[in-house]
RNA sequence: AAAUACUCUUUUG
């Protein structure tokens, strides 16, 4: 992308804001947060005024690279440049907080949105739940999930999956399974990630039999078990000192053409 | 009169 951007100049073509934004997001995808930020700076000097997408993209590039501080400082810089943060801006900031392990900041940003008159959307809630998961706050995560319908947002598969992951990371295997059953009951079909997260929860809580049971259930409901499903179930057996079951699962992977890693 | 391009969320070791 950067090569093409340079090539434009040699051909007398003028990059516009979308050209730069696309290049910034390409840097983000390539985990080159510094390049993303330097393009953001450079476009101004070339007479192309960064817009909200420019900032959101550069901030997200920082977030993806785990540069929480840099992401936040870009987002805080926006108002000074006359750009009003939007829902995507906040969602990115929440995601940056999540990867920085700052669940309280994520929750604070959700409140800040509302107080600014921006309505949090499905992704906002999902991102805060993820931040709580990464911060080991399963109770807060589940409370947020429960609160979503009260503001008119119906939790989707990612909401549930993030909350199940929060239970896994908080050693709440019963909570994880409860949510897995709940989503099925309310018409949000569980997917491979839902089961994988629930199996991980069982593994962390020394529930190897339940973990293996969920793996079997995946087959029964027609979900394609992947390397993560097996790794988690094998880890559960290992923790439970069930070496025989672990080796059997390894063999089963091969038979199903899931390549062990 | 008209087409096309840019940003946010989930799972194991």
PDB file of C-alpha atoms (C1' of nucleotides) in Angstrom:
ATOM      1  CA  UNK A   1       0.000   0.000   0.000  1.00  0.00           C
ATOM      2  CA  UNK A   2       2.816   2.403   0.867  1.00  0.00           C
ATOM      3  CA  UNK A   3       4.581   1.627  -2.396  1.00  0.00           C
ATOM      4  CA  UNK A   4       1.433   2.420  -4.349  1.00  0.00           C
ATOM      5  CA  UNK A   5       0.993   5.622  -2.391  1.00  0.00           C
ATOM      6  CA  UNK A   6       4.475   6.727  -3.443  1.00  0.00           C
ATOM      7  CA  UNK A   7       3.877   5.656  -6.996  1.00  0.00           C
ATOM      8  CA  UNK A   8       0.883   7.987  -7.185  1.00  0.00           C
ATOM      9  CA  UNK A   9       3.118  11.006  -6.611  1.00  0.00           C
ATOM     10  CA  UNK A  10       5.489   9.940  -9.394  1.00  0.00           C
ATOM     11  CA  UNK A  11       2.526   9.813 -11.753  1.00  0.00           C
ATOM     12  CA  UNK A  12       1.224  13.179 -10.762  1.00  0.00           C
ATOM     13  CA  UNK A  13      -1.808  11.778  -8.956  1.00  0.00           C
ATOM     14  CA  UNK A  14      -2.897  13.445  -5.736  1.00  0.00           C
ATOM     15  CA  UNK A  15      -3.810  11.130  -2.897  1.00  0.00           C
ATOM     16  CA  UNK A  16      -7.018  12.215  -1.202  1.00  0.00           C
ATOM     17  CA  UNK A  17      -8.314  11.577   2.283  1.00  0.00           C
ATOM     18  CA  UNK A  18      -9.616   8.138   1.348  1.00  0.00           C
ATOM     19  CA  UNK A  19      -6.261   7.207  -0.181  1.00  0.00           C
ATOM     20  CA  UNK A  20      -4.525   8.063   3.062  1.00  0.00           C
ATOM     21  CA  UNK A  21      -7.170   6.418   5.203  1.00  0.00           C
ATOM     22  CA  UNK A  22      -6.840   3.223   3.209  1.00  0.00           C
ATOM     23  CA  UNK A  23      -3.072   3.285   3.619  1.00  0.00           C
ATOM     24  CA  UNK A  24      -3.402   3.936   7.356  1.00  0.00           C
ATOM     25  CA  UNK A  25      -5.677   0.978   7.774  1.00  0.00           C
ATOM     26  CA  UNK A  26      -3.309  -1.163   5.690  1.00  0.00           C
ATOM     27  CA  UNK A  27      -0.543  -0.251   8.155  1.00  0.00           C
ATOM     28  CA  UNK A  28      -2.853  -1.239  10.972  1.00  0.00           C
ATOM     29  CA  UNK A  29      -3.573  -4.588   9.357  1.00  0.00           C
ATOM     30  CA  UNK A  30       0.167  -5.108   9.051  1.00  0.00           C
ATOM     31  CA  UNK A  31       0.621  -4.241  12.732  1.00  0.00           C
ATOM     32  CA  UNK A  32       2.646  -1.175  11.789  1.00  0.00           C
ATOM     33  CA  UNK A  33       1.199   1.312  14.208  1.00  0.00           C
ATOM     34  CA  UNK A  34       4.094   3.736  13.919  1.00  0.00           C
ATOM     35  CA  UNK A  35       3.715   3.922  10.157  1.00  0.00           C
ATOM     36  CA  UNK A  36      -0.023   4.428  10.583  1.00  0.00           C
ATOM     37  CA  UNK A  37       0.559   7.387  12.903  1.00  0.00           C
ATOM     38  CA  UNK A  38       3.264   8.844  10.687  1.00  0.00           C
ATOM     39  CA  UNK A  39       0.891   8.739   7.691  1.00  0.00           C
ATOM     40  CA  UNK A  40      -1.711  10.538   9.773  1.00  0.00           C
ATOM     41  CA  UNK A  41       0.860  13.259  10.472  1.00  0.00           C
ATOM     42  CA  UNK A  42       2.104  13.330   6.926  1.00  0.00           C
ATOM     43  CA  UNK A  43      -1.267  13.825   5.256  1.00  0.00           C
ATOM     44  CA  UNK A  44      -1.726  17.166   7.036  1.00  0.00           C
ATOM     45  CA  UNK A  45       1.607  18.382   5.719  1.00  0.00           C
ATOM     46  CA  UNK A  46       0.486  17.385   2.225  1.00  0.00           C
ATOM     47  CA  UNK A  47      -2.600  19.484   2.556  1.00  0.00           C
ATOM     48  CA  UNK A  48      -5.004  16.607   3.107  1.00  0.00           C
ATOM     49  CA  UNK A  49      -6.970  17.179   6.287  1.00  0.00           C
ATOM     50  CA  UNK A  50      -7.374  14.036   8.387  1.00  0.00           C
ATOM     51  CA  UNK A  51     -11.026  13.205   9.054  1.00  0.00           C
ATOM     52  CA  UNK A  52     -12.681  11.061  11.655  1.00  0.00           C
ATOM     53  CA  UNK A  53     -11.919   7.872   9.729  1.00  0.00           C
ATOM     54  CA  UNK A  54      -8.227   8.822   9.585  1.00  0.00           C
ATOM     55  CA  UNK A  55      -8.092   9.163  13.346  1.00  0.00           C
ATOM     56  CA  UNK A  56     -10.214   6.126  14.035  1.00  0.00           C
ATOM     57  CA  UNK A  57      -8.039   4.019  11.731  1.00  0.00           C
ATOM     58  CA  UNK A  58      -4.764   5.223  13.216  1.00  0.00           C
ATOM     59  CA  UNK A  59      -6.075   4.757  16.752  1.00  0.00           C
ATOM     60  CA  UNK A  60      -7.230   1.262  15.898  1.00  0.00           C
ATOM     61  CA  UNK A  61      -3.800   0.473  14.432  1.00  0.00           C
ATOM     62  CA  UNK A  62      -2.333   1.398  17.823  1.00  0.00           C
ATOM     63  CA  UNK A  63      -4.960  -0.605  19.666  1.00  0.00           C
ATOM     64  CA  UNK A  64      -4.342  -3.707  17.558  1.00  0.00           C
ATOM     65  CA  UNK A  65      -0.617  -3.387  18.246  1.00  0.00           C
ATOM     66  CA  UNK A  66      -1.323  -3.213  21.968  1.00  0.00           C
ATOM     67  CA  UNK A  67      -0.316   0.450  22.197  1.00  0.00           C
ATOM     68  CA  UNK A  68      -3.043   1.509  24.542  1.00  0.00           C
ATOM     69  CA  UNK A  69      -1.506   4.851  25.475  1.00  0.00           C
ATOM     70  CA  UNK A  70      -0.904   5.940  21.916  1.00  0.00           C
ATOM     71  CA  UNK A  71      -4.432   4.940  20.892  1.00  0.00           C
ATOM     72  CA  UNK A  72      -5.964   6.925  23.721  1.00  0.00           C
ATOM     73  CA  UNK A  73      -3.863   9.983  23.068  1.00  0.00           C
ATOM     74  CA  UNK A  74      -4.953  10.041  19.421  1.00  0.00           C
ATOM     75  CA  UNK A  75      -8.567   9.776  20.473  1.00  0.00           C
ATOM     76  CA  UNK A  76      -8.177  12.578  22.985  1.00  0.00           C
ATOM     77  CA  UNK A  77      -6.489  14.697  20.326  1.00  0.00           C
ATOM     78  CA  UNK A  78      -9.478  14.561  17.983  1.00  0.00           C
ATOM     79  CA  UNK A  79     -11.628  17.228  19.665  1.00  0.00           C
ATOM     80  CA  UNK A  80      -8.656  19.615  19.628  1.00  0.00           C
ATOM     81  CA  UNK A  81      -8.538  19.153  15.854  1.00  0.00           C
ATOM     82  CA  UNK A  82     -12.196  19.931  15.552  1.00  0.00           C
ATOM     83  CA  UNK A  83     -13.285  16.349  15.058  1.00  0.00           C
ATOM     84  CA  UNK A  84     -16.173  15.068  17.137  1.00  0.00           C
ATOM     85  CA  UNK A  85     -15.649  11.490  18.279  1.00  0.00           C
ATOM     86  CA  UNK A  86     -18.332   9.095  17.054  1.00  0.00           C
ATOM     87  CA  UNK A  87     -19.464   5.643  18.095  1.00  0.00           C
ATOM     88  CA  UNK A  88     -16.611   3.976  16.206  1.00  0.00           C
ATOM     89  CA  UNK A  89     -14.122   6.260  17.974  1.00  0.00           C
ATOM     90  CA  UNK A  90     -15.422   5.135  21.351  1.00  0.00           C
ATOM     91  CA  UNK A  91     -15.623   1.522  20.286  1.00  0.00           C
ATOM     92  CA  UNK A  92     -11.969   1.638  19.242  1.00  0.00           C
ATOM     93  CA  UNK A  93     -11.004   3.270  22.504  1.00  0.00           C
ATOM     94  CA  UNK A  94     -12.871   0.576  24.414  1.00  0.00           C
ATOM     95  CA  UNK A  95     -11.108  -2.112  22.380  1.00  0.00           C
ATOM     96  CA  UNK A  96      -7.783  -0.436  23.093  1.00  0.00           C
ATOM     97  CA  UNK A  97      -8.604  -0.447  26.801  1.00  0.00           C
ATOM     98  CA  UNK A  98      -9.482  -4.113  26.567  1.00  0.00           C
ATOM     99  CA  UNK A  99      -6.150  -5.046  25.059  1.00  0.00           C
ATOM    100  CA  UNK A 100      -4.440  -2.864  27.654  1.00  0.00           C
ATOM    101  CA  UNK A 101      -6.199  -4.749  30.436  1.00  0.00           C
ATOM    102  CA  UNK A 102      -8.045  -1.598  31.519  1.00  0.00           C
ATOM    103  CA  UNK A 103     -11.568  -2.812  32.144  1.00  0.00           C
ATOM    104  CA  UNK A 104     -12.479   0.104  34.406  1.00  0.00           C
ATOM    105  CA  UNK A 105     -11.524   2.542  31.701  1.00  0.00           C
ATOM    106  CA  UNK A 106     -13.636   0.590  29.217  1.00  0.00           C
ATOM    107  CA  UNK A 107     -16.654   0.804  31.512  1.00  0.00           C
ATOM    108  CA  UNK A 108     -15.925   4.498  32.024  1.00  0.00           C
ATOM    109  CA  UNK A 109     -15.838   5.096  28.280  1.00  0.00           C
ATOM    110  CA  UNK A 110     -19.232   3.446  27.936  1.00  0.00           C
ATOM    111  CA  UNK A 111     -20.627   5.887  30.505  1.00  0.00           C
ATOM    112  CA  UNK A 112     -18.816   8.780  28.874  1.00  0.00           C
ATOM    113  CA  UNK A 113     -20.496   7.956  25.555  1.00  0.00           C
ATOM    114  CA  UNK A 114     -23.924   8.081  27.082  1.00  0.00           C
ATOM    115  CA  UNK A 115     -23.161  11.343  28.882  1.00  0.00           C
ATOM    116  CA  UNK A 116     -22.009  12.843  25.572  1.00  0.00           C
ATOM    117  CA  UNK A 117     -25.264  11.894  23.940  1.00  0.00           C
ATOM    118  CA  UNK A 118     -23.782   9.071  21.884  1.00  0.00           C
ATOM    119  CA  UNK A 119     -25.807   5.916  22.120  1.00  0.00           C
ATOM    120  CA  UNK A 120     -23.637   2.856  22.735  1.00  0.00           C
ATOM    121  CA  UNK A 121     -24.298   0.207  20.109  1.00  0.00           C
ATOM    122  CA  UNK A 122     -24.030  -3.577  20.067  1.00  0.00           C
ATOM    123  CA  UNK A 123     -20.296  -3.413  19.365  1.00  0.00           C
ATOM    124  CA  UNK A 124     -19.785  -0.964  22.243  1.00  0.00           C
ATOM    125  CA  UNK A 125     -21.306  -3.395  24.707  1.00  0.00           C
ATOM    126  CA  UNK A 126     -19.547  -6.377  23.191  1.00  0.00           C
ATOM    127  CA  UNK A 127     -16.227  -4.584  23.459  1.00  0.00           C
ATOM    128  CA  UNK A 128     -16.771  -3.647  27.100  1.00  0.00           C
ATOM    129  CA  UNK A 129     -17.752  -7.221  27.905  1.00  0.00           C
ATOM    130  CA  UNK A 130     -14.536  -8.331  26.218  1.00  0.00           C
ATOM    131  CA  UNK A 131     -12.586  -5.788  28.274  1.00  0.00           C
ATOM    132  CA  UNK A 132     -14.145  -7.226  31.428  1.00  0.00           C
ATOM    133  CA  UNK A 133     -13.245 -10.715  30.267  1.00  0.00           C
ATOM    134  CA  UNK A 134      -9.634  -9.754  29.746  1.00  0.00           C
ATOM    135  CA  UNK A 135      -9.644  -7.942  33.089  1.00  0.00           C
ATOM    136  CA  UNK A 136     -10.957 -10.992  34.927  1.00  0.00           C
ATOM    137  CA  UNK A 137     -14.290  -9.363  35.765  1.00  0.00           C
ATOM    138  CA  UNK A 138     -16.842 -12.039  34.991  1.00  0.00           C
ATOM    139  CA  UNK A 139     -19.548 -10.564  37.203  1.00  0.00           C
ATOM    140  CA  UNK A 140     -19.343  -7.174  35.544  1.00  0.00           C
ATOM    141  CA  UNK A 141     -19.335  -8.847  32.139  1.00  0.00           C
ATOM    142  CA  UNK A 142     -22.472 -10.842  32.863  1.00  0.00           C
ATOM    143  CA  UNK A 143     -24.189  -7.801  34.354  1.00  0.00           C
ATOM    144  CA  UNK A 144     -23.509  -5.865  31.170  1.00  0.00           C
ATOM    145  CA  UNK A 145     -24.920  -8.699  29.093  1.00  0.00           C
ATOM    146  CA  UNK A 146     -28.079  -8.601  31.201  1.00  0.00           C
ATOM    147  CA  UNK A 147     -28.336  -4.844  30.922  1.00  0.00           C
ATOM    148  CA  UNK A 148     -28.199  -4.736  27.117  1.00  0.00           C
ATOM    149  CA  UNK A 149     -31.876  -5.509  26.472  1.00  0.00           C
ATOM    150  CA  UNK A 150     -32.892  -2.739  28.885  1.00  0.00           C
ATOM    151  CA  UNK A 151     -31.352  -0.213  26.494  1.00  0.00           C
ATOM    152  CA  UNK A 152     -32.876  -1.877  23.473  1.00  0.00           C
ATOM    153  CA  UNK A 153     -29.869  -3.838  22.314  1.00  0.00           C
ATOM    154  CA  UNK A 154     -30.306  -7.545  21.785  1.00  0.00           C
ATOM    155  CA  UNK A 155     -27.161  -9.518  22.642  1.00  0.00           C
ATOM    156  CA  UNK A 156     -25.747 -11.458  19.709  1.00  0.00           C
ATOM    157  CA  UNK A 157     -23.431 -14.452  19.484  1.00  0.00           C
ATOM    158  CA  UNK A 158     -20.371 -12.284  20.140  1.00  0.00           C
ATOM    159  CA  UNK A 159     -21.955 -10.784  23.277  1.00  0.00           C
ATOM    160  CA  UNK A 160     -22.550 -14.258  24.664  1.00  0.00           C
ATOM    161  CA  UNK A 161     -19.186 -15.572  23.540  1.00  0.00           C
ATOM    162  CA  UNK A 162     -17.387 -12.696  25.222  1.00  0.00           C
ATOM    163  CA  UNK A 163     -19.334 -13.256  28.430  1.00  0.00           C
ATOM    164  CA  UNK A 164     -18.593 -16.993  28.311  1.00  0.00           C
ATOM    165  CA  UNK A 165     -14.926 -16.127  27.864  1.00  0.00           C
ATOM    166  CA  UNK A 166     -15.203 -13.831  30.879  1.00  0.00           C
ATOM    167  CA  UNK A 167     -16.530 -16.768  32.904  1.00  0.00           C
ATOM    168  CA  UNK A 168     -13.676 -18.939  31.631  1.00  0.00           C
ATOM    169  CA  UNK A 169     -11.054 -16.417  32.612  1.00  0.00           C
ATOM    170  CA  UNK A 170     -12.781 -15.910  35.964  1.00  0.00           C
ATOM    171  CA  UNK A 171     -12.875 -19.639  36.702  1.00  0.00           C
ATOM    172  CA  UNK A 172     -16.665 -19.759  36.515  1.00  0.00           C
ATOM    173  CA  UNK A 173     -17.337 -22.918  34.562  1.00  0.00           C
ATOM    174  CA  UNK A 174     -20.939 -23.188  35.713  1.00  0.00           C
ATOM    175  CA  UNK A 175     -21.546 -19.640  34.641  1.00  0.00           C
ATOM    176  CA  UNK A 176     -20.042 -20.406  31.260  1.00  0.00           C
ATOM    177  CA  UNK A 177     -22.280 -23.394  30.712  1.00  0.00           C
ATOM    178  CA  UNK A 178     -25.284 -21.471  31.995  1.00  0.00           C
ATOM    179  CA  UNK A 179     -24.702 -18.830  29.332  1.00  0.00           C
ATOM    180  CA  UNK A 180     -24.168 -21.461  26.649  1.00  0.00           C
ATOM    181  CA  UNK A 181     -27.572 -22.946  27.514  1.00  0.00           C
ATOM    182  CA  UNK A 182     -29.193 -19.540  27.818  1.00  0.00           C
ATOM    183  CA  UNK A 183     -28.147 -18.395  24.368  1.00  0.00           C
ATOM    184  CA  UNK A 184     -29.551 -21.552  22.849  1.00  0.00           C
ATOM    185  CA  UNK A 185     -32.787 -20.995  24.751  1.00  0.00           C
ATOM    186  CA  UNK A 186     -33.187 -17.390  23.608  1.00  0.00           C
ATOM    187  CA  UNK A 187     -32.540 -18.157  19.952  1.00  0.00           C
ATOM    188  CA  UNK A 188     -28.916 -17.112  19.598  1.00  0.00           C
ATOM    189  CA  UNK A 189     -27.316 -20.241  18.161  1.00  0.00           C
ATOM    190  CA  UNK A 190     -24.057 -21.197  19.829  1.00  0.00           C
ATOM    191  CA  UNK A 191     -21.138 -21.421  17.423  1.00  0.00           C
ATOM    192  CA  UNK A 192     -17.675 -22.987  17.541  1.00  0.00           C
ATOM    193  CA  UNK A 193     -16.286 -20.084  19.584  1.00  0.00           C
ATOM    194  CA  UNK A 194     -19.097 -20.441  22.159  1.00  0.00           C
ATOM    195  CA  UNK A 195     -18.273 -24.090  22.726  1.00  0.00           C
ATOM    196  CA  UNK A 196     -14.532 -23.550  22.620  1.00  0.00           C
ATOM    197  CA  UNK A 197     -14.790 -20.896  25.318  1.00  0.00           C
ATOM    198  CA  UNK A 198     -17.016 -23.112  27.455  1.00  0.00           C
ATOM    199  CA  UNK A 199     -14.579 -26.011  27.055  1.00  0.00           C
ATOM    200  CA  UNK A 200     -11.766 -23.688  28.082  1.00  0.00           C
ATOM    201  CA  UNK A 201     -13.783 -22.733  31.172  1.00  0.00           C
ATOM    202  CA  UNK A 202     -14.162 -26.397  32.096  1.00  0.00           C
ATOM    203  CA  UNK A 203     -10.475 -26.978  31.501  1.00  0.00           C
ATOM    204  CA  UNK A 204      -9.460 -24.149  33.797  1.00  0.00           C
ATOM    205  CA  UNK A 205     -11.793 -25.419  36.510  1.00  0.00           C
ATOM    206  CA  UNK A 206     -10.614 -29.033  36.358  1.00  0.00           C
ATOM    207  CA  UNK A 207     -13.820 -30.296  34.784  1.00  0.00           C
ATOM    208  CA  UNK A 208     -12.380 -32.615  32.191  1.00  0.00           C
ATOM    209  CA  UNK A 209     -15.450 -34.800  31.848  1.00  0.00           C
ATOM    210  CA  UNK A 210     -17.680 -31.835  31.148  1.00  0.00           C
ATOM    211  CA  UNK A 211     -15.120 -30.512  28.681  1.00  0.00           C
ATOM    212  CA  UNK A 212     -15.090 -33.766  26.760  1.00  0.00           C
ATOM    213  CA  UNK A 213     -18.887 -33.880  26.965  1.00  0.00           C
ATOM    214  CA  UNK A 214     -19.090 -30.476  25.280  1.00  0.00           C
ATOM    215  CA  UNK A 215     -16.707 -31.625  22.584  1.00  0.00           C
ATOM    216  CA  UNK A 216     -19.026 -34.561  21.885  1.00  0.00           C
ATOM    217  CA  UNK A 217     -22.005 -32.252  21.926  1.00  0.00           C
ATOM    218  CA  UNK A 218     -20.402 -30.121  19.229  1.00  0.00           C
ATOM    219  CA  UNK A 219     -20.365 -33.114  16.949  1.00  0.00           C
ATOM    220  CA  UNK A 220     -23.950 -33.951  17.861  1.00  0.00           C
ATOM    221  CA  UNK A 221     -25.175 -30.467  16.961  1.00  0.00           C
ATOM    222  CA  UNK A 222     -23.189 -30.409  13.750  1.00  0.00           C
ATOM    223  CA  UNK A 223     -20.502 -27.901  14.667  1.00  0.00           C
ATOM    224  CA  UNK A 224     -17.097 -28.374  13.104  1.00  0.00           C
ATOM    225  CA  UNK A 225     -14.609 -28.834  15.915  1.00  0.00           C
ATOM    226  CA  UNK A 226     -11.335 -27.112  15.271  1.00  0.00           C
ATOM    227  CA  UNK A 227      -7.825 -27.261  16.659  1.00  0.00           C
ATOM    228  CA  UNK A 228      -8.795 -24.934  19.515  1.00  0.00           C
ATOM    229  CA  UNK A 229     -11.685 -27.193  20.570  1.00  0.00           C
ATOM    230  CA  UNK A 230      -9.340 -30.142  20.788  1.00  0.00           C
ATOM    231  CA  UNK A 231      -6.465 -28.277  22.375  1.00  0.00           C
ATOM    232  CA  UNK A 232      -8.727 -27.069  25.161  1.00  0.00           C
ATOM    233  CA  UNK A 233     -10.269 -30.486  25.748  1.00  0.00           C
ATOM    234  CA  UNK A 234      -6.842 -32.130  25.711  1.00  0.00           C
ATOM    235  CA  UNK A 235      -5.604 -29.540  28.195  1.00  0.00           C
ATOM    236  CA  UNK A 236      -8.578 -30.392  30.418  1.00  0.00           C
ATOM    237  CA  UNK A 237      -7.654 -34.077  30.313  1.00  0.00           C
ATOM    238  CA  UNK A 238      -4.026 -33.234  31.019  1.00  0.00           C
ATOM    239  CA  UNK A 239      -4.950 -31.218  34.085  1.00  0.00           C
ATOM    240  CA  UNK A 240      -7.156 -34.068  35.229  1.00  0.00           C
ATOM    241  CA  UNK A 241      -4.278 -36.503  34.643  1.00  0.00           C
ATOM    242  CA  UNK A 242      -6.347 -38.416  32.135  1.00  0.00           C
ATOM    243  CA  UNK A 243      -3.524 -39.160  29.756  1.00  0.00           C
ATOM    244  CA  UNK A 244      -5.399 -41.943  28.084  1.00  0.00           C
ATOM    245  CA  UNK A 245      -8.307 -39.675  27.164  1.00  0.00           C
ATOM    246  CA  UNK A 246      -5.883 -36.995  26.027  1.00  0.00           C
ATOM    247  CA  UNK A 247      -4.128 -39.366  23.651  1.00  0.00           C
ATOM    248  CA  UNK A 248      -7.464 -40.630  22.350  1.00  0.00           C
ATOM    249  CA  UNK A 249      -8.496 -37.086  21.509  1.00  0.00           C
ATOM    250  CA  UNK A 250      -5.234 -36.531  19.689  1.00  0.00           C
ATOM    251  CA  UNK A 251      -5.972 -39.612  17.583  1.00  0.00           C
ATOM    252  CA  UNK A 252      -9.513 -38.413  16.974  1.00  0.00           C
ATOM    253  CA  UNK A 253      -8.161 -35.120  15.637  1.00  0.00           C
ATOM    254  CA  UNK A 254      -6.129 -36.920  13.025  1.00  0.00           C
ATOM    255  CA  UNK A 255      -9.054 -39.084  12.026  1.00  0.00           C
ATOM    256  CA  UNK A 256     -11.175 -35.951  11.550  1.00  0.00           C
ATOM    257  CA  UNK A 257      -8.432 -34.216   9.629  1.00  0.00           C
ATOM    258  CA  UNK A 258      -7.943 -31.548  12.242  1.00  0.00           C
ATOM    259  CA  UNK A 259      -4.210 -30.965  12.203  1.00  0.00           C
ATOM    260  CA  UNK A 260      -2.730 -31.002  15.714  1.00  0.00           C
ATOM    261  CA  UNK A 261      -0.393 -28.111  16.391  1.00  0.00           C
TER     262      UNK A 261
ATOM    263  C1'   A B   1     -28.591  11.948 -14.235  1.00  0.00           C
ATOM    264  C1'   A B   2     -25.037   8.240 -12.301  1.00  0.00           C
ATOM    265  C1'   A B   3     -21.215   4.143 -10.392  1.00  0.00           C
ATOM    266  C1'   U B   4     -16.710   2.490  -7.155  1.00  0.00           C
ATOM    267  C1'   A B   5     -13.011   2.914  -2.515  1.00  0.00           C
ATOM    268  C1'   C B   6     -11.540   4.089   4.013  1.00  0.00           C
ATOM    269  C1'   U B   7     -12.440   2.987  10.577  1.00  0.00           C
ATOM    270  C1'   C B   8     -14.815  -0.578  15.724  1.00  0.00           C
ATOM    271  C1'   U B   9     -16.224  -6.401  18.997  1.00  0.00           C
ATOM    272  C1'   U B  10     -15.437 -12.919  20.694  1.00  0.00           C
ATOM    273  C1'   U B  11     -12.134 -18.652  21.793  1.00  0.00           C
ATOM    274  C1'   U B  12      -6.721 -22.678  23.320  1.00  0.00           C
ATOM    275  C1'   G B  13      -1.715 -23.634  24.226  1.00  0.00           C
TER     276        G B  13
END
